[in-house]
Structure formats: C-alpha cells, structure tokens
Amino acid sequence: MNDERKSHMSSIIGETAVVIGNISGQGDLEIRGKVQGSIEIVGRIHVAEGGIILGNVEAGTVTVSGEVRGDLSASDGIVIQASGEVEGNLLAPRVGVEPGARVRGMLRTGSHAVKENTAASPLSLGTALSTAVASPAAVASTAFASPAAFASVPVPSPPVARPAAANPTAASPTSSSVPTDEPIASLAPEKLGKTRKRRRPRKPGLSDNHLSASESVIPEPSGGGQDQKQPAKTRQKGPPKPPTFLKGAKGHQRA
Amino acid sequence: MADTIIGSELIIDGNLQSEASIRVDGRVMGRVDSQTIVDLGPGSTVLSEVRGQRVNVAGSVAGNVEAKERVDLLAGAKLTGDVRSPRLTIADGANFRGKVDMDVS
C-alpha cells in the first residue's frame, strides 16, 4: 500500500533533499529531508522521522515524527508522534501529542483555533470535542479527521508512506471524499467503534490507535479494561503502537 | 520512483537540491539541483537553472540546464536557456531556444 502513496497529488521531499524557500499548493506532502521556509498547503503534511522543517507550517492535517521549528497550524488536526520534536506553537481544532514527543510552545485547540485560510471546515465533528487533548478512548474515535476524509491519516509510527492519498480533493480535507485507502480504511473507524466502547459521541474518524496521540497530556490512571489494542492486522505498516498507559481513560471522557 | 517528487499542484518558491533523484511535476521558482537524475515532467515549470547528472525535460524551463552526462528534451519541452552537457537529444516537438555547449570536460 505504501507504493500507492504516490497519488498524483502527493509530493515527497526526499531524505537528502533540501528546500530553501517556501512551499505552497495542494495535495499531500511528506517531508523526509530539510525545508527551510514556510509551508502552506491544503492537504496533509507528514514530517517523517529525520525530516526537519525550519519555518511555519500550515495545512489541513499535520503529523510530525521529525523536527519542526516553527508554528504548526492545521484546519483539521495536528498529531505530534512519539519521535517528533516541535519548537513552536500548535494551533488546530484538535491536537494530539504522543508520549515521548517533545513539544515546546503554546497549544491552542478548540473550535476557534482555526486559521481561517484553508478551505477545510474545521469541525464537522462536533466542536465539543475539540478540546483536543482527547482521551485515550478517543482513540477509537480518532483524533481528528472526519470520517470520510481522513480515513487515511498517515500511520504514525513508521515514517511511512502515507497511504495513497485517497482524497484527491485536498482542497477540503474534511470533505468527504471517498476514503479509498485500504490500509486505514480497514481500520475503519466504524469497525473499531463497534468493538470499543465509544465514550464520546465522536464520529469515527481515523481509526486509531496510532493516532492515539491526544492522550498523553493527561494520562489516566484508570486503565479501563478498554481494549486499547490496536488491530494490528489492519495496520498498514508495522506493528501498531498502542500507547500502553493510555488505556481508555475512562475518566477522561468527556461527554 | 524518484526520491524527491514535487507534485503537480505544489509550488516551491525557492531552490531545491538533493543528492538523489528529483522529479518535478509542479512548479519550482528557483533552481533544481541533483547529483543524479532530474526529471521534469510535462506540466512542470522551473524558473531557474537545472543541474544534474542526467536531466530529462518535458516541461518548461526558463533557465540553463547543465548535466554531467546527458540532457534530453522530450516532446512538449519548452526550454529557454542554454544547455551544457556532453550529450543532448532534442525530440521532435520539443521547443528550445538557447545555446548548446557540449564541450564539457
């Protein structure tokens, strides 16, 4: 599936590549090299492990496994993965920070935390949720991504290929384009949602677990009997990384 | 698949360089520099120099193209600039305006 990632709208800045200047446009972008300048795209950005951005980033969805020194702003959500390091502010309706990530800056979530320039409507999901430090339970409901649009958020742990950008219409990340990405689609939120207790009335977004993200800030002591296991088999790549202590923070649930 | 791919809807307002291969389908308002292959797809636009070991041009380039090994202007290419390369092919349908210097030692 990884090979599919190269949809005609996907771009990659390779490992040895260096861009000195600003990047803008549409489509998904994976950064494995260095970018010195700001990035503003309508679509998803993934900073792979080893990737470095020196400058501000603005996109529909931002996931970081590498390093960013600049502000991150997303119209849909931001996830800083365990290997990520961010020195800058985060501004998005939903923000997730995985345990292990290093973040230094201000974090602002909520329905108003949207920089209104991208086409995506921030919260089709119900703004209520947004105070994003989502409870681990949210894992099932997935941090962000309206169900259709982001069925395929890049799998966090491996700086891997984003599944073939199923959504060609990067223009509105939250629009419900057909989520044809298999790997993540198979993680279909619906599927997960059914198996897990859905505490939050959240729409099933991405599936998952890997994105679990959000939790970290307030680890809930109560490890619910929540099956926080992530359906490994459906995972497109690599073993799922269940955040162990993030077991279904029941306590953290918010109505 | 090239190591670096600039999609058709992406614009880089600055320079791009890499040790590995580069494929451009979008727009680069600056230089493109690779130590291996540079592939400029149809629909791509580069507004400054292009350098590589081998350069394939199928889009628009407004700048000089320099290669250590060869330059190929494919049908649909539109190059306004000079070419410095030991080998050069200009396909039928390519559009070229500039000087050619093949004496690259």
PDB file of N, CA and C in Angstrom, chain A residues 8-72:
ATOM      1  N   HIS A   8      -1.316  11.217  -7.649  1.00  0.00           N
ATOM      2  CA  HIS A   8      -0.783  12.301  -8.447  1.00  0.00           C
ATOM      3  C   HIS A   8      -0.724  13.586  -7.651  1.00  0.00           C
ATOM      4  N   MET A   9      -1.274  13.561  -6.523  1.00  0.00           N
ATOM      5  CA  MET A   9      -1.201  14.795  -5.752  1.00  0.00           C
ATOM      6  C   MET A   9      -0.222  14.686  -4.616  1.00  0.00           C
ATOM      7  N   SER A  10       0.489  13.642  -4.515  1.00  0.00           N
ATOM      8  CA  SER A  10       1.394  13.510  -3.390  1.00  0.00           C
ATOM      9  C   SER A  10       2.769  13.985  -3.745  1.00  0.00           C
ATOM     10  N   SER A  11       3.366  14.615  -2.809  1.00  0.00           N
ATOM     11  CA  SER A  11       4.727  15.075  -3.029  1.00  0.00           C
ATOM     12  C   SER A  11       5.599  14.572  -1.895  1.00  0.00           C
ATOM     13  N   ILE A  12       6.850  14.448  -2.219  1.00  0.00           N
ATOM     14  CA  ILE A  12       7.788  13.973  -1.207  1.00  0.00           C
ATOM     15  C   ILE A  12       9.050  14.803  -1.314  1.00  0.00           C
ATOM     16  N   ILE A  13       9.520  15.246  -0.204  1.00  0.00           N
ATOM     17  CA  ILE A  13      10.842  15.880  -0.197  1.00  0.00           C
ATOM     18  C   ILE A  13      11.764  14.795   0.352  1.00  0.00           C
ATOM     19  N   GLY A  14      12.617  14.276  -0.492  1.00  0.00           N
ATOM     20  CA  GLY A  14      13.425  13.121  -0.130  1.00  0.00           C
ATOM     21  C   GLY A  14      14.404  13.380   0.998  1.00  0.00           C
ATOM     22  N   GLU A  15      14.992  12.293   1.453  1.00  0.00           N
ATOM     23  CA  GLU A  15      15.890  12.395   2.597  1.00  0.00           C
ATOM     24  C   GLU A  15      17.070  13.294   2.409  1.00  0.00           C
ATOM     25  N   THR A  16      17.618  13.286   1.241  1.00  0.00           N
ATOM     26  CA  THR A  16      18.810  14.119   1.043  1.00  0.00           C
ATOM     27  C   THR A  16      18.446  15.452   0.401  1.00  0.00           C
ATOM     28  N   ALA A  17      17.167  15.703   0.307  1.00  0.00           N
ATOM     29  CA  ALA A  17      16.778  16.940  -0.374  1.00  0.00           C
ATOM     30  C   ALA A  17      16.738  18.096   0.605  1.00  0.00           C
ATOM     31  N   VAL A  18      17.012  19.262   0.081  1.00  0.00           N
ATOM     32  CA  VAL A  18      16.956  20.476   0.886  1.00  0.00           C
ATOM     33  C   VAL A  18      16.190  21.509   0.078  1.00  0.00           C
ATOM     34  N   VAL A  19      15.174  22.064   0.679  1.00  0.00           N
ATOM     35  CA  VAL A  19      14.422  23.120   0.013  1.00  0.00           C
ATOM     36  C   VAL A  19      14.655  24.395   0.793  1.00  0.00           C
ATOM     37  N   ILE A  20      15.149  25.389   0.103  1.00  0.00           N
ATOM     38  CA  ILE A  20      15.319  26.668   0.788  1.00  0.00           C
ATOM     39  C   ILE A  20      14.347  27.608   0.120  1.00  0.00           C
ATOM     40  N   GLY A  21      13.245  27.815   0.782  1.00  0.00           N
ATOM     41  CA  GLY A  21      12.209  28.622   0.170  1.00  0.00           C
ATOM     42  C   GLY A  21      10.872  28.103   0.651  1.00  0.00           C
ATOM     43  N   ASN A  22       9.829  28.751   0.255  1.00  0.00           N
ATOM     44  CA  ASN A  22       8.506  28.391   0.737  1.00  0.00           C
ATOM     45  C   ASN A  22       7.833  27.389  -0.175  1.00  0.00           C
ATOM     46  N   ILE A  23       7.008  26.597   0.444  1.00  0.00           N
ATOM     47  CA  ILE A  23       6.279  25.599  -0.324  1.00  0.00           C
ATOM     48  C   ILE A  23       4.801  25.890  -0.159  1.00  0.00           C
ATOM     49  N   SER A  24       4.096  25.813  -1.243  1.00  0.00           N
ATOM     50  CA  SER A  24       2.652  26.022  -1.122  1.00  0.00           C
ATOM     51  C   SER A  24       1.965  25.174  -2.165  1.00  0.00           C
ATOM     52  N   GLY A  25       0.678  25.046  -2.039  1.00  0.00           N
ATOM     53  CA  GLY A  25      -0.048  24.307  -3.057  1.00  0.00           C
ATOM     54  C   GLY A  25      -1.047  23.361  -2.450  1.00  0.00           C
ATOM     55  N   GLN A  26      -1.332  22.344  -3.196  1.00  0.00           N
ATOM     56  CA  GLN A  26      -2.350  21.405  -2.773  1.00  0.00           C
ATOM     57  C   GLN A  26      -1.795  20.003  -2.806  1.00  0.00           C
ATOM     58  N   GLY A  27      -2.441  19.149  -2.129  1.00  0.00           N
ATOM     59  CA  GLY A  27      -2.019  17.765  -2.159  1.00  0.00           C
ATOM     60  C   GLY A  27      -1.321  17.403  -0.880  1.00  0.00           C
ATOM     61  N   ASP A  28      -0.913  16.176  -0.796  1.00  0.00           N
ATOM     62  CA  ASP A  28      -0.238  15.715   0.401  1.00  0.00           C
ATOM     63  C   ASP A  28       1.250  15.872   0.242  1.00  0.00           C
ATOM     64  N   LEU A  29       1.884  16.039   1.334  1.00  0.00           N
ATOM     65  CA  LEU A  29       3.322  16.295   1.272  1.00  0.00           C
ATOM     66  C   LEU A  29       4.015  15.545   2.397  1.00  0.00           C
ATOM     67  N   GLU A  30       5.049  14.835   2.045  1.00  0.00           N
ATOM     68  CA  GLU A  30       5.811  14.147   3.063  1.00  0.00           C
ATOM     69  C   GLU A  30       7.215  14.702   3.051  1.00  0.00           C
ATOM     70  N   ILE A  31       7.671  15.048   4.180  1.00  0.00           N
ATOM     71  CA  ILE A  31       8.986  15.685   4.261  1.00  0.00           C
ATOM     72  C   ILE A  31       9.955  14.753   4.944  1.00  0.00           C
ATOM     73  N   ARG A  32      10.932  14.290   4.194  1.00  0.00           N
ATOM     74  CA  ARG A  32      11.938  13.431   4.781  1.00  0.00           C
ATOM     75  C   ARG A  32      13.271  14.140   4.830  1.00  0.00           C
ATOM     76  N   GLY A  33      13.335  15.258   4.194  1.00  0.00           N
ATOM     77  CA  GLY A  33      14.599  15.992   4.150  1.00  0.00           C
ATOM     78  C   GLY A  33      14.456  17.276   4.941  1.00  0.00           C
ATOM     79  N   LYS A  34      15.063  18.309   4.427  1.00  0.00           N
ATOM     80  CA  LYS A  34      15.050  19.568   5.168  1.00  0.00           C
ATOM     81  C   LYS A  34      14.326  20.636   4.389  1.00  0.00           C
ATOM     82  N   VAL A  35      13.557  21.398   5.078  1.00  0.00           N
ATOM     83  CA  VAL A  35      12.918  22.529   4.444  1.00  0.00           C
ATOM     84  C   VAL A  35      13.191  23.744   5.292  1.00  0.00           C
ATOM     85  N   GLN A  36      13.701  24.751   4.658  1.00  0.00           N
ATOM     86  CA  GLN A  36      13.919  25.985   5.393  1.00  0.00           C
ATOM     87  C   GLN A  36      13.020  27.022   4.757  1.00  0.00           C
ATOM     88  N   GLY A  37      11.910  27.272   5.392  1.00  0.00           N
ATOM     89  CA  GLY A  37      10.953  28.179   4.803  1.00  0.00           C
ATOM     90  C   GLY A  37       9.587  27.738   5.275  1.00  0.00           C
ATOM     91  N   SER A  38       8.600  28.470   4.919  1.00  0.00           N
ATOM     92  CA  SER A  38       7.285  28.116   5.424  1.00  0.00           C
ATOM     93  C   SER A  38       6.566  27.210   4.439  1.00  0.00           C
ATOM     94  N   ILE A  39       5.641  26.479   4.971  1.00  0.00           N
ATOM     95  CA  ILE A  39       4.889  25.567   4.135  1.00  0.00           C
ATOM     96  C   ILE A  39       3.421  25.865   4.343  1.00  0.00           C
ATOM     97  N   GLU A  40       2.733  26.032   3.257  1.00  0.00           N
ATOM     98  CA  GLU A  40       1.310  26.294   3.380  1.00  0.00           C
ATOM     99  C   GLU A  40       0.597  25.486   2.317  1.00  0.00           C
ATOM    100  N   ILE A  41      -0.016  24.434   2.715  1.00  0.00           N
ATOM    101  CA  ILE A  41      -0.704  23.645   1.714  1.00  0.00           C
ATOM    102  C   ILE A  41      -2.093  23.281   2.180  1.00  0.00           C
ATOM    103  N   VAL A  42      -2.891  22.937   1.225  1.00  0.00           N
ATOM    104  CA  VAL A  42      -4.222  22.455   1.520  1.00  0.00           C
ATOM    105  C   VAL A  42      -4.106  20.959   1.366  1.00  0.00           C
ATOM    106  N   GLY A  43      -3.998  20.273   2.435  1.00  0.00           N
ATOM    107  CA  GLY A  43      -3.774  18.844   2.323  1.00  0.00           C
ATOM    108  C   GLY A  43      -3.103  18.364   3.579  1.00  0.00           C
ATOM    109  N   ARG A  44      -2.481  17.238   3.480  1.00  0.00           N
ATOM    110  CA  ARG A  44      -1.855  16.683   4.660  1.00  0.00           C
ATOM    111  C   ARG A  44      -0.335  16.769   4.562  1.00  0.00           C
ATOM    112  N   ILE A  45       0.216  17.096   5.661  1.00  0.00           N
ATOM    113  CA  ILE A  45       1.672  17.120   5.710  1.00  0.00           C
ATOM    114  C   ILE A  45       2.139  16.124   6.729  1.00  0.00           C
ATOM    115  N   HIS A  46       3.162  15.390   6.359  1.00  0.00           N
ATOM    116  CA  HIS A  46       3.731  14.471   7.315  1.00  0.00           C
ATOM    117  C   HIS A  46       5.220  14.742   7.361  1.00  0.00           C
ATOM    118  N   VAL A  47       5.715  15.022   8.521  1.00  0.00           N
ATOM    119  CA  VAL A  47       7.154  15.211   8.665  1.00  0.00           C
ATOM    120  C   VAL A  47       7.699  13.888   9.168  1.00  0.00           C
ATOM    121  N   ALA A  48       8.409  13.203   8.296  1.00  0.00           N
ATOM    122  CA  ALA A  48       8.887  11.884   8.669  1.00  0.00           C
ATOM    123  C   ALA A  48      10.054  12.003   9.646  1.00  0.00           C
ATOM    124  N   GLU A  49      10.353  10.896  10.269  1.00  0.00           N
ATOM    125  CA  GLU A  49      11.457  10.911  11.216  1.00  0.00           C
ATOM    126  C   GLU A  49      12.718  11.251  10.435  1.00  0.00           C
ATOM    127  N   GLY A  50      13.448  12.183  10.867  1.00  0.00           N
ATOM    128  CA  GLY A  50      14.601  12.589  10.064  1.00  0.00           C
ATOM    129  C   GLY A  50      14.303  13.840   9.261  1.00  0.00           C
ATOM    130  N   GLY A  51      13.043  14.140   9.097  1.00  0.00           N
ATOM    131  CA  GLY A  51      12.710  15.355   8.366  1.00  0.00           C
ATOM    132  C   GLY A  51      12.785  16.553   9.290  1.00  0.00           C
ATOM    133  N   ILE A  52      13.134  17.664   8.721  1.00  0.00           N
ATOM    134  CA  ILE A  52      13.264  18.873   9.536  1.00  0.00           C
ATOM    135  C   ILE A  52      12.617  20.026   8.800  1.00  0.00           C
ATOM    136  N   ILE A  53      11.838  20.766   9.499  1.00  0.00           N
ATOM    137  CA  ILE A  53      11.281  21.980   8.905  1.00  0.00           C
ATOM    138  C   ILE A  53      11.661  23.167   9.774  1.00  0.00           C
ATOM    139  N   LEU A  54      12.243  24.141   9.142  1.00  0.00           N
ATOM    140  CA  LEU A  54      12.563  25.361   9.884  1.00  0.00           C
ATOM    141  C   LEU A  54      11.664  26.434   9.325  1.00  0.00           C
ATOM    142  N   GLY A  55      10.537  26.595   9.953  1.00  0.00           N
ATOM    143  CA  GLY A  55       9.586  27.573   9.420  1.00  0.00           C
ATOM    144  C   GLY A  55       8.197  27.143   9.829  1.00  0.00           C
ATOM    145  N   ASN A  56       7.258  27.961   9.556  1.00  0.00           N
ATOM    146  CA  ASN A  56       5.896  27.657   9.963  1.00  0.00           C
ATOM    147  C   ASN A  56       5.227  26.705   8.981  1.00  0.00           C
ATOM    148  N   VAL A  57       4.300  25.974   9.499  1.00  0.00           N
ATOM    149  CA  VAL A  57       3.610  25.008   8.674  1.00  0.00           C
ATOM    150  C   VAL A  57       2.115  25.216   8.823  1.00  0.00           C
ATOM    151  N   GLU A  58       1.461  25.212   7.723  1.00  0.00           N
ATOM    152  CA  GLU A  58       0.021  25.366   7.773  1.00  0.00           C
ATOM    153  C   GLU A  58      -0.586  24.388   6.787  1.00  0.00           C
ATOM    154  N   ALA A  59      -1.486  23.575   7.252  1.00  0.00           N
ATOM    155  CA  ALA A  59      -2.041  22.576   6.353  1.00  0.00           C
ATOM    156  C   ALA A  59      -3.380  22.122   6.878  1.00  0.00           C
ATOM    157  N   GLY A  60      -3.970  21.179   6.185  1.00  0.00           N
ATOM    158  CA  GLY A  60      -5.208  20.603   6.662  1.00  0.00           C
ATOM    159  C   GLY A  60      -4.927  19.741   7.879  1.00  0.00           C
ATOM    160  N   THR A  61      -3.974  18.843   7.688  1.00  0.00           N
ATOM    161  CA  THR A  61      -3.600  17.949   8.777  1.00  0.00           C
ATOM    162  C   THR A  61      -2.086  17.930   8.852  1.00  0.00           C
ATOM    163  N   VAL A  62      -1.588  17.943  10.040  1.00  0.00           N
ATOM    164  CA  VAL A  62      -0.135  17.913  10.197  1.00  0.00           C
ATOM    165  C   VAL A  62       0.220  16.764  11.120  1.00  0.00           C
ATOM    166  N   THR A  63       1.130  15.917  10.684  1.00  0.00           N
ATOM    167  CA  THR A  63       1.621  14.891  11.599  1.00  0.00           C
ATOM    168  C   THR A  63       3.133  14.997  11.606  1.00  0.00           C
ATOM    169  N   VAL A  64       3.674  14.910  12.767  1.00  0.00           N
ATOM    170  CA  VAL A  64       5.109  15.164  12.903  1.00  0.00           C
ATOM    171  C   VAL A  64       5.798  14.002  13.582  1.00  0.00           C
ATOM    172  N   SER A  65       6.744  13.412  12.883  1.00  0.00           N
ATOM    173  CA  SER A  65       7.602  12.414  13.506  1.00  0.00           C
ATOM    174  C   SER A  65       9.024  12.913  13.549  1.00  0.00           C
ATOM    175  N   GLY A  66       9.221  14.022  12.906  1.00  0.00           N
ATOM    176  CA  GLY A  66      10.569  14.570  12.818  1.00  0.00           C
ATOM    177  C   GLY A  66      10.646  15.845  13.630  1.00  0.00           C
ATOM    178  N   GLU A  67      11.276  16.822  13.049  1.00  0.00           N
ATOM    179  CA  GLU A  67      11.538  18.020  13.810  1.00  0.00           C
ATOM    180  C   GLU A  67      10.921  19.233  13.120  1.00  0.00           C
ATOM    181  N   VAL A  68      10.293  20.069  13.878  1.00  0.00           N
ATOM    182  CA  VAL A  68       9.761  21.309  13.316  1.00  0.00           C
ATOM    183  C   VAL A  68      10.135  22.445  14.236  1.00  0.00           C
ATOM    184  N   ARG A  69      10.720  23.450  13.657  1.00  0.00           N
ATOM    185  CA  ARG A  69      10.995  24.636  14.463  1.00  0.00           C
ATOM    186  C   ARG A  69      10.215  25.778  13.842  1.00  0.00           C
ATOM    187  N   GLY A  70       9.026  25.898  14.305  1.00  0.00           N
ATOM    188  CA  GLY A  70       8.140  26.906  13.748  1.00  0.00           C
ATOM    189  C   GLY A  70       6.733  26.557  14.201  1.00  0.00           C
ATOM    190  N   ASP A  71       5.814  27.403  13.896  1.00  0.00           N
ATOM    191  CA  ASP A  71       4.455  27.165  14.349  1.00  0.00           C
ATOM    192  C   ASP A  71       3.738  26.181  13.434  1.00  0.00           C
ATOM    193  N   LEU A  72       2.881  25.418  14.034  1.00  0.00           N
ATOM    194  CA  LEU A  72       2.076  24.491  13.254  1.00  0.00           C
ATOM    195  C   LEU A  72       0.636  24.932  13.357  1.00  0.00           C
TER     196      LEU A  72
END
